[in-house]
Amino acid sequence: MISSMEKSWIYILLLFIIALKYLTKQKRKLPPSPILTLPLVGHLHLLKFPLHRTYHNLSLKLGPIFSLRFGNRLMVVVSSPATVEECFTKNDIVLANRPRFVSGKYIGYNFTSVTVAPYGDHWRNLRRLTTAEIFSTVRLNAFQSIRADEVGHMLKSLACQGSSIVEIRPLLSALMLNNIMRMVAGKRYFGVEGAEDDEEAREFPEVLMEVFKHGGVANPGDFFPLLRWIGYMDFEKNLSRIMTKLDAFLQRLIEEHRSNNGGDTMIDHMLSLQESEPQNYTHSVIKSTILVTSLLQINLVMMLAGTDTSATTIEWAMSALLNHPDKMEKARKEIDRVIGTDRILNESDLPKLPYLQNIINETFRLFPATPMLVPHEAAADCKIAGYDIPRGTIVQVNAWAIHRDPHVWDDPESFKPERFEAAEPRAPQLLPFGMGRRSCPGNVLAQRIVGLTLGCLVQCFYWERVGEGLVDMIEGKVGVSIPKQVPLEANFTQSSHISIMEPTLLYILISLPILLIFLKLYNSRKKLPPTPFPTLPLLGHLHLLKFPLHRTFLSLSRKLGPVFSLRLGTRVMVVVSSPAAAEECFTTNDITLANRPRFIIGKYIGYNYTSLVGAPYGDYWRNLRRLTTVEIFSTARLNAFQSIRADEVRIMLQSLAHRGFSIVEIRPLLSVLTFNNIMRMVAGKRYFGVGEDDKEAEEFRGLIKEVFSYGGVSNLADFFPVLRWFDYKGVEKDLARIAATMDVSLQALIDEQRQHSDGNTMINHLLALQDSDPEYYTEEIIKCIIVMMLLVGTDTSSVTVEWAMSALLNHPDKMKKAREEIDRVIGNDRLLQESDLHNLPYLQNIISETLRLFPAAPLLVPHEASSDCKIAGYDVPRDTIVMVNAWAIQRDPSVWDDPETFKPERFEGRGIGAPNLLAFGMGRRACPGSGLAHRVVGLALGSLIQCFEWERVDERLVNLSEGKGASMPKNVPLEAKCRVSDVGRRVISV
């Protein structure tokens, strides 16, 4: 029971907390707010549609900046140009976030679209994509003929109706949707024979309109979370249903274009970009690297921003011109004067038609498609107009009110295009496309389509109102855009002096042969690296390749030189076999060669080319590299798992000691050690030595071995795309099976660790990072990192130790020298530890010599040239695969004395590194796990030497022939006689 004294103290504490919270709030100078704030609902009772008019009325009472409380959210509304300018200059970064409204979860693909994504690396990548690859001048020009063609279709449709009354909105909606869909997917929905019977053509626009109805901030559940729990008005359920339909439609479009590649639509363009830089065109970071979510987002944004808003703007412009026939006549005369009467206006004419541009600007001013700009959210405390804006505040800009502000505009309620003759309109006075870094990137497309459509309607037809009364200019219910309440109907007749005809394309037949001739002349001037003779048709030099490839490439380099080229099917490969050329690759050409070729293995095992190893060079890769360097392979992180490595080595030593004097096969022991070590670091669990889990472990490790068997450049379909059509040798089927099985296992690991969030594994650490930044640290990112750890941290390390033991058994004097060093430094009373490794230089020399003679990656992971470059004076064209033969460089007699002999002493007193020693690569794509590899290999090898006496099975030397696989395993697994030493008996707890 709680005593009365204890109760009193509890009450005092609660009162103190409430008072402290109240006093803290009092210190802030928040923007003025309406007097009556109701409990729970705040100012919700004040809201009436349309919101921009309600906010304008409140600003007349409270000032150009005021605050409202809606449920648990604070909103600040800005209604003056000076305040808006302060928002998007001084506070532009602070206000660059978006509030997480429910609509963003569904319409914005879990808050990852360019419109609603939080400000950060992902948004910057997506903004760069939309600005540079979608809305750039080059890209818009490429689709100019589509816009002209669709406007031509609309004009012919009108002309066929003769003189009659027409409803404008359906014509404009069909034009805009067809235009966007042809740009995006190369297909029309309206005006096509049989379209009315096409279920897809009928349902898709209906779903799109439902999306608009649920836009904006009209959902009470965004401000009252309780309403989401009870499914208020089924808002979230409806959004989910709508987006499921829309997502399925968009996915079908993408799959259709993926299976019919070679088109010239935006989907085709983005799919080609995805092949070179998939992380920025999925995100991977986004919904799923496999489902190509970035394409879905961009298409959706294109259709939302490009259909309803543009059609609405033109309808408002035509309505205003019908109410001001003198303005329409003035625009027609300008067009006739500039264009003449023998052709239809085209996009290139628009800059020469200033009055038409003024009409469009005046329409944007009076009837902005988004009267309230897309909401912003303060990422930190800031000040606007001298008021304190707390972090998390929603900031809304009332563009409609600013556009009608009498302090800014003369006679603001009147339609006067002439007002723009004196000065170019600019933000913050005119805000149809927003302002600052979150402004709309599609403004140029909007200007073009609105200008072309409106200009052609004015040029080709005479327009009159249906009756004597003015056209109704009342606003309809506001969703994402602000439509007219009463759809526009008008009388029209075709202009007698303009002939509406099909657009022509006269340049196509001329351009192709000229381009082919130019490319032939251009290539003939290049100085390509020497190549073997002959080059067979189709196959190229495939007949020359024999395994192991690094030996074949060495033989070719002795004939052709340290840099030579091969034609393998459709691809050119340049092989580098000298330190000087390798250094040039990874210094002068480091950025140019920072990409990876898109081999099939990267699609499946690399999660659609988004792993650290296979991802193309760019922002995404840099972020992933920083993550692995800082959060996975940093000294602090490796030290945190030092006890795991020590424990696994001790378990291996105990297992060996129990066997007495016997013949042992080394490879299984080392595989168990390295696999358990990585799995304990990653997931906190051992797979081997725990009974019932051994089968699962064997299956998983077997998958990793299969992955290595597909490594390197051994898959012919990577060089002959036609082989992928019928899945030559079932490679893709096998890789898909391996990837699916691995994914299930990895997801189970992640789910298991999520239930034990207090653990200290790498997955726990990554899940904690996911909580702070879920858009970046996705499940796929975590899986990619786990796969990388397993691939680079298991087979490669065990293979290196096996090679080292093989070489030492062939040179027992070297092993004795290493044991004497360990005994001298460590003593006879304790086991070697990681902290001792830097005090054992001869052991380090043995490891370096092993990495030199038997590198786990004899051919470095392939690079691909992102642009033309030069290597050793030769021209290397863009998209060339560049392979570095590390094995050849590390046995080069011009670099190494007696290169074929195992001599650890060659490293004494010398810090030999890249480009002469390339065990971990070189340049920005070098392996980040070198620190972990040195620790595991050093500790395992040193402990085996310290604790056991080793002999060959018989008098013959250990076989040092190489087997098949990317990690260059031994052809014959190492077997050796082993007995625990006197030191081993003392330091191992048997």
Tab-separated table of N, CA and C in Angstrom, residues 526-607:
chain	number	residue	atom	x	y	z
A	526	LYS	N	40.498	4.984	-82.633
A	526	LYS	CA	40.918	4.647	-81.278
A	526	LYS	C	42.100	3.685	-81.298
A	527	LYS	N	42.967	3.849	-80.290
A	527	LYS	CA	44.110	2.952	-80.117
A	527	LYS	C	43.753	1.987	-78.993
A	528	LEU	N	43.168	0.856	-79.390
A	528	LEU	CA	42.723	-0.129	-78.412
A	528	LEU	C	43.890	-1.010	-77.980
A	529	PRO	N	43.820	-1.614	-76.783
A	529	PRO	CA	44.881	-2.529	-76.358
A	529	PRO	C	45.013	-3.687	-77.339
A	530	PRO	N	46.231	-4.288	-77.452
A	530	PRO	CA	46.425	-5.410	-78.380
A	530	PRO	C	45.487	-6.562	-78.048
A	531	THR	N	45.145	-7.321	-79.070
A	531	THR	CA	44.176	-8.403	-78.914
A	531	THR	C	44.675	-9.635	-79.662
A	532	PRO	N	44.347	-10.835	-79.202
A	532	PRO	CA	44.817	-12.048	-79.890
A	532	PRO	C	44.202	-12.171	-81.286
A	533	PHE	N	44.904	-12.885	-82.149
A	533	PHE	CA	44.390	-13.185	-83.481
A	533	PHE	C	44.198	-14.702	-83.576
A	534	PRO	N	43.099	-15.201	-84.133
A	534	PRO	CA	42.013	-14.431	-84.738
A	534	PRO	C	40.889	-14.155	-83.740
A	535	THR	N	39.973	-13.256	-84.155
A	535	THR	CA	38.743	-13.010	-83.415
A	535	THR	C	37.615	-13.700	-84.163
A	536	LEU	N	37.052	-14.744	-83.575
A	536	LEU	CA	36.027	-15.529	-84.262
A	536	LEU	C	34.704	-14.778	-84.327
A	537	PRO	N	33.944	-14.969	-85.391
A	537	PRO	CA	32.617	-14.340	-85.464
A	537	PRO	C	31.758	-14.782	-84.278
A	538	LEU	N	31.017	-13.840	-83.735
A	538	LEU	CA	30.108	-14.062	-82.601
A	538	LEU	C	30.850	-14.420	-81.312
A	539	LEU	N	31.705	-15.446	-81.349
A	539	LEU	CA	32.374	-15.911	-80.126
A	539	LEU	C	33.475	-14.976	-79.667
A	540	GLY	N	34.124	-14.289	-80.601
A	540	GLY	CA	35.259	-13.455	-80.231
A	540	GLY	C	36.452	-14.313	-79.852
A	541	HIS	N	36.920	-14.175	-78.604
A	541	HIS	CA	38.092	-14.934	-78.143
A	541	HIS	C	37.711	-15.994	-77.113
A	542	LEU	N	36.453	-16.370	-77.117
A	542	LEU	CA	35.983	-17.311	-76.108
A	542	LEU	C	36.730	-18.641	-76.194
A	543	HIS	N	37.161	-19.009	-77.395
A	543	HIS	CA	37.844	-20.291	-77.581
A	543	HIS	C	39.208	-20.340	-76.883
A	544	LEU	N	39.728	-19.147	-76.509
A	544	LEU	CA	41.047	-19.106	-75.867
A	544	LEU	C	40.975	-19.338	-74.358
A	545	LEU	N	39.799	-19.208	-73.782
A	545	LEU	CA	39.681	-19.244	-72.322
A	545	LEU	C	39.699	-20.671	-71.796
A	546	LYS	N	40.584	-20.892	-70.863
A	546	LYS	CA	40.668	-22.176	-70.158
A	546	LYS	C	40.846	-21.881	-68.671
A	547	PHE	N	40.307	-22.770	-67.835
A	547	PHE	CA	40.417	-22.573	-66.396
A	547	PHE	C	41.708	-23.216	-65.884
A	548	PRO	N	42.346	-22.600	-64.861
A	548	PRO	CA	41.940	-21.362	-64.200
A	548	PRO	C	42.252	-20.129	-65.056
A	549	LEU	N	41.348	-19.163	-65.031
A	549	LEU	CA	41.452	-18.004	-65.917
A	549	LEU	C	42.694	-17.170	-65.656
A	550	HIS	N	43.120	-17.050	-64.392
A	550	HIS	CA	44.265	-16.187	-64.109
A	550	HIS	C	45.531	-16.717	-64.785
A	551	ARG	N	45.637	-18.030	-64.949
A	551	ARG	CA	46.806	-18.592	-65.646
A	551	ARG	C	46.688	-18.368	-67.159
A	552	THR	N	45.477	-18.495	-67.677
A	552	THR	CA	45.260	-18.220	-69.098
A	552	THR	C	45.595	-16.767	-69.424
A	553	PHE	N	45.122	-15.851	-68.577
A	553	PHE	CA	45.390	-14.426	-68.802
A	553	PHE	C	46.884	-14.125	-68.692
A	554	LEU	N	47.588	-14.818	-67.787
A	554	LEU	CA	49.033	-14.615	-67.671
A	554	LEU	C	49.733	-15.048	-68.959
A	555	SER	N	49.338	-16.195	-69.497
A	555	SER	CA	49.940	-16.672	-70.748
A	555	SER	C	49.715	-15.683	-71.877
A	556	LEU	N	48.518	-15.136	-71.969
A	556	LEU	CA	48.215	-14.154	-73.016
A	556	LEU	C	49.014	-12.870	-72.820
A	557	SER	N	49.188	-12.452	-71.549
A	557	SER	CA	49.927	-11.207	-71.296
A	557	SER	C	51.399	-11.344	-71.694
A	558	ARG	N	51.937	-12.535	-71.613
A	558	ARG	CA	53.341	-12.738	-72.016
A	558	ARG	C	53.514	-12.570	-73.524
A	559	LYS	N	52.412	-12.818	-74.273
A	559	LYS	CA	52.472	-12.650	-75.726
A	559	LYS	C	52.081	-11.229	-76.147
A	560	LEU	N	51.077	-10.657	-75.467
A	560	LEU	CA	50.478	-9.400	-75.926
A	560	LEU	C	50.920	-8.180	-75.124
A	561	GLY	N	51.460	-8.395	-73.942
A	561	GLY	CA	51.858	-7.274	-73.105
A	561	GLY	C	51.008	-7.187	-71.847
A	562	PRO	N	51.375	-6.285	-70.914
A	562	PRO	CA	50.691	-6.215	-69.615
A	562	PRO	C	49.258	-5.690	-69.680
A	563	VAL	N	48.873	-5.091	-70.812
A	563	VAL	CA	47.486	-4.655	-71.002
A	563	VAL	C	47.027	-5.178	-72.353
A	564	PHE	N	45.989	-6.008	-72.365
A	564	PHE	CA	45.472	-6.524	-73.636
A	564	PHE	C	43.951	-6.597	-73.551
A	565	SER	N	43.323	-6.764	-74.700
A	565	SER	CA	41.861	-6.796	-74.739
A	565	SER	C	41.370	-8.090	-75.370
A	566	LEU	N	40.179	-8.493	-74.967
A	566	LEU	CA	39.520	-9.677	-75.503
A	566	LEU	C	38.093	-9.299	-75.894
A	567	ARG	N	37.605	-9.885	-76.948
A	567	ARG	CA	36.205	-9.764	-77.311
A	567	ARG	C	35.518	-11.053	-76.893
A	568	LEU	N	34.595	-10.939	-75.940
A	568	LEU	CA	33.849	-12.099	-75.450
A	568	LEU	C	32.384	-11.867	-75.758
A	569	GLY	N	31.909	-12.468	-76.848
A	569	GLY	CA	30.531	-12.256	-77.259
A	569	GLY	C	30.279	-10.797	-77.566
A	570	THR	N	29.347	-10.187	-76.832
A	570	THR	CA	28.981	-8.779	-77.073
A	570	THR	C	29.812	-7.808	-76.239
A	571	ARG	N	30.710	-8.320	-75.394
A	571	ARG	CA	31.433	-7.450	-74.470
A	571	ARG	C	32.919	-7.383	-74.812
A	572	VAL	N	33.526	-6.226	-74.504
A	572	VAL	CA	34.972	-6.054	-74.597
A	572	VAL	C	35.541	-6.110	-73.188
A	573	MET	N	36.627	-6.881	-73.025
A	573	MET	CA	37.277	-6.977	-71.723
A	573	MET	C	38.746	-6.586	-71.879
A	574	VAL	N	39.222	-5.758	-70.963
A	574	VAL	CA	40.632	-5.391	-70.917
A	574	VAL	C	41.230	-6.022	-69.661
A	575	VAL	N	42.340	-6.749	-69.833
A	575	VAL	CA	42.999	-7.434	-68.716
A	575	VAL	C	44.312	-6.714	-68.408
A	576	VAL	N	44.492	-6.375	-67.143
A	576	VAL	CA	45.671	-5.640	-66.681
A	576	VAL	C	46.526	-6.576	-65.841
A	577	SER	N	47.846	-6.645	-66.159
A	577	SER	CA	48.713	-7.619	-65.484
A	577	SER	C	50.032	-7.026	-65.016
A	578	SER	N	50.080	-5.704	-64.814
A	578	SER	CA	51.316	-5.088	-64.316
A	578	SER	C	50.976	-4.097	-63.211
A	579	PRO	N	51.887	-3.925	-62.240
A	579	PRO	CA	51.624	-2.982	-61.153
A	579	PRO	C	51.408	-1.555	-61.645
A	580	ALA	N	52.196	-1.110	-62.633
A	580	ALA	CA	52.072	0.266	-63.120
A	580	ALA	C	50.704	0.510	-63.732
A	581	ALA	N	50.232	-0.439	-64.553
A	581	ALA	CA	48.915	-0.284	-65.182
A	581	ALA	C	47.802	-0.370	-64.136
A	582	ALA	N	47.966	-1.271	-63.154
A	582	ALA	CA	46.966	-1.375	-62.080
A	582	ALA	C	46.907	-0.087	-61.281
A	583	GLU	N	48.056	0.504	-61.003
A	583	GLU	CA	48.087	1.765	-60.251
A	583	GLU	C	47.385	2.868	-61.039
A	584	GLU	N	47.589	2.899	-62.351
A	584	GLU	CA	46.910	3.897	-63.180
A	584	GLU	C	45.396	3.691	-63.142
A	585	CYS	N	44.987	2.429	-63.135
A	585	CYS	CA	43.554	2.126	-63.062
A	585	CYS	C	42.913	2.717	-61.809
A	586	PHE	N	43.607	2.587	-60.666
A	586	PHE	CA	42.989	2.908	-59.387
A	586	PHE	C	43.504	4.203	-58.761
A	587	THR	N	44.147	5.030	-59.580
A	587	THR	CA	44.488	6.404	-59.164
A	587	THR	C	43.906	7.364	-60.194
A	588	THR	N	44.550	7.433	-61.360
A	588	THR	CA	44.071	8.335	-62.411
A	588	THR	C	42.639	8.015	-62.833
A	589	ASN	N	42.326	6.721	-62.985
A	589	ASN	CA	41.006	6.310	-63.494
A	589	ASN	C	40.118	5.704	-62.416
A	590	ASP	N	40.389	6.030	-61.160
A	590	ASP	CA	39.690	5.351	-60.069
A	590	ASP	C	38.178	5.568	-60.131
A	591	ILE	N	37.744	6.802	-60.375
A	591	ILE	CA	36.303	7.070	-60.438
A	591	ILE	C	35.700	6.466	-61.698
A	592	THR	N	36.409	6.607	-62.825
A	592	THR	CA	35.899	6.060	-64.087
A	592	THR	C	35.697	4.556	-64.006
A	593	LEU	N	36.571	3.872	-63.272
A	593	LEU	CA	36.490	2.416	-63.165
A	593	LEU	C	35.836	1.959	-61.863
A	594	ALA	N	35.079	2.835	-61.231
A	594	ALA	CA	34.466	2.493	-59.941
A	594	ALA	C	33.158	1.725	-60.090
A	595	ASN	N	32.692	1.531	-61.322
A	595	ASN	CA	31.469	0.762	-61.538
A	595	ASN	C	31.752	-0.729	-61.612
A	596	ARG	N	30.679	-1.514	-61.531
A	596	ARG	CA	30.766	-2.960	-61.700
A	596	ARG	C	29.935	-3.376	-62.912
A	597	PRO	N	30.400	-4.375	-63.685
A	597	PRO	CA	29.545	-4.893	-64.763
A	597	PRO	C	28.341	-5.606	-64.169
A	598	ARG	N	27.268	-5.586	-64.902
A	598	ARG	CA	26.011	-6.156	-64.393
A	598	ARG	C	25.913	-7.636	-64.785
A	599	PHE	N	26.700	-8.459	-64.113
A	599	PHE	CA	26.621	-9.893	-64.335
A	599	PHE	C	25.354	-10.432	-63.676
A	600	ILE	N	24.881	-11.565	-64.184
A	600	ILE	CA	23.617	-12.121	-63.716
A	600	ILE	C	23.657	-12.439	-62.226
A	601	ILE	N	24.820	-12.853	-61.724
A	601	ILE	CA	24.920	-13.208	-60.310
A	601	ILE	C	24.558	-12.022	-59.406
A	602	GLY	N	24.875	-10.810	-59.862
A	602	GLY	CA	24.561	-9.619	-59.065
A	602	GLY	C	23.078	-9.352	-58.955
A	603	LYS	N	22.309	-9.802	-59.948
A	603	LYS	CA	20.853	-9.605	-59.903
A	603	LYS	C	20.235	-10.430	-58.783
A	604	TYR	N	20.718	-11.644	-58.609
A	604	TYR	CA	20.097	-12.555	-57.653
A	604	TYR	C	20.783	-12.517	-56.289
A	605	ILE	N	22.081	-12.750	-56.260
A	605	ILE	CA	22.786	-12.805	-54.977
A	605	ILE	C	23.026	-11.402	-54.433
A	606	GLY	N	23.153	-10.431	-55.325
A	606	GLY	CA	23.403	-9.044	-54.900
A	606	GLY	C	22.155	-8.218	-54.752
A	607	TYR	N	20.997	-8.857	-54.581
A	607	TYR	CA	19.729	-8.143	-54.396
A	607	TYR	C	19.544	-7.056	-55.453
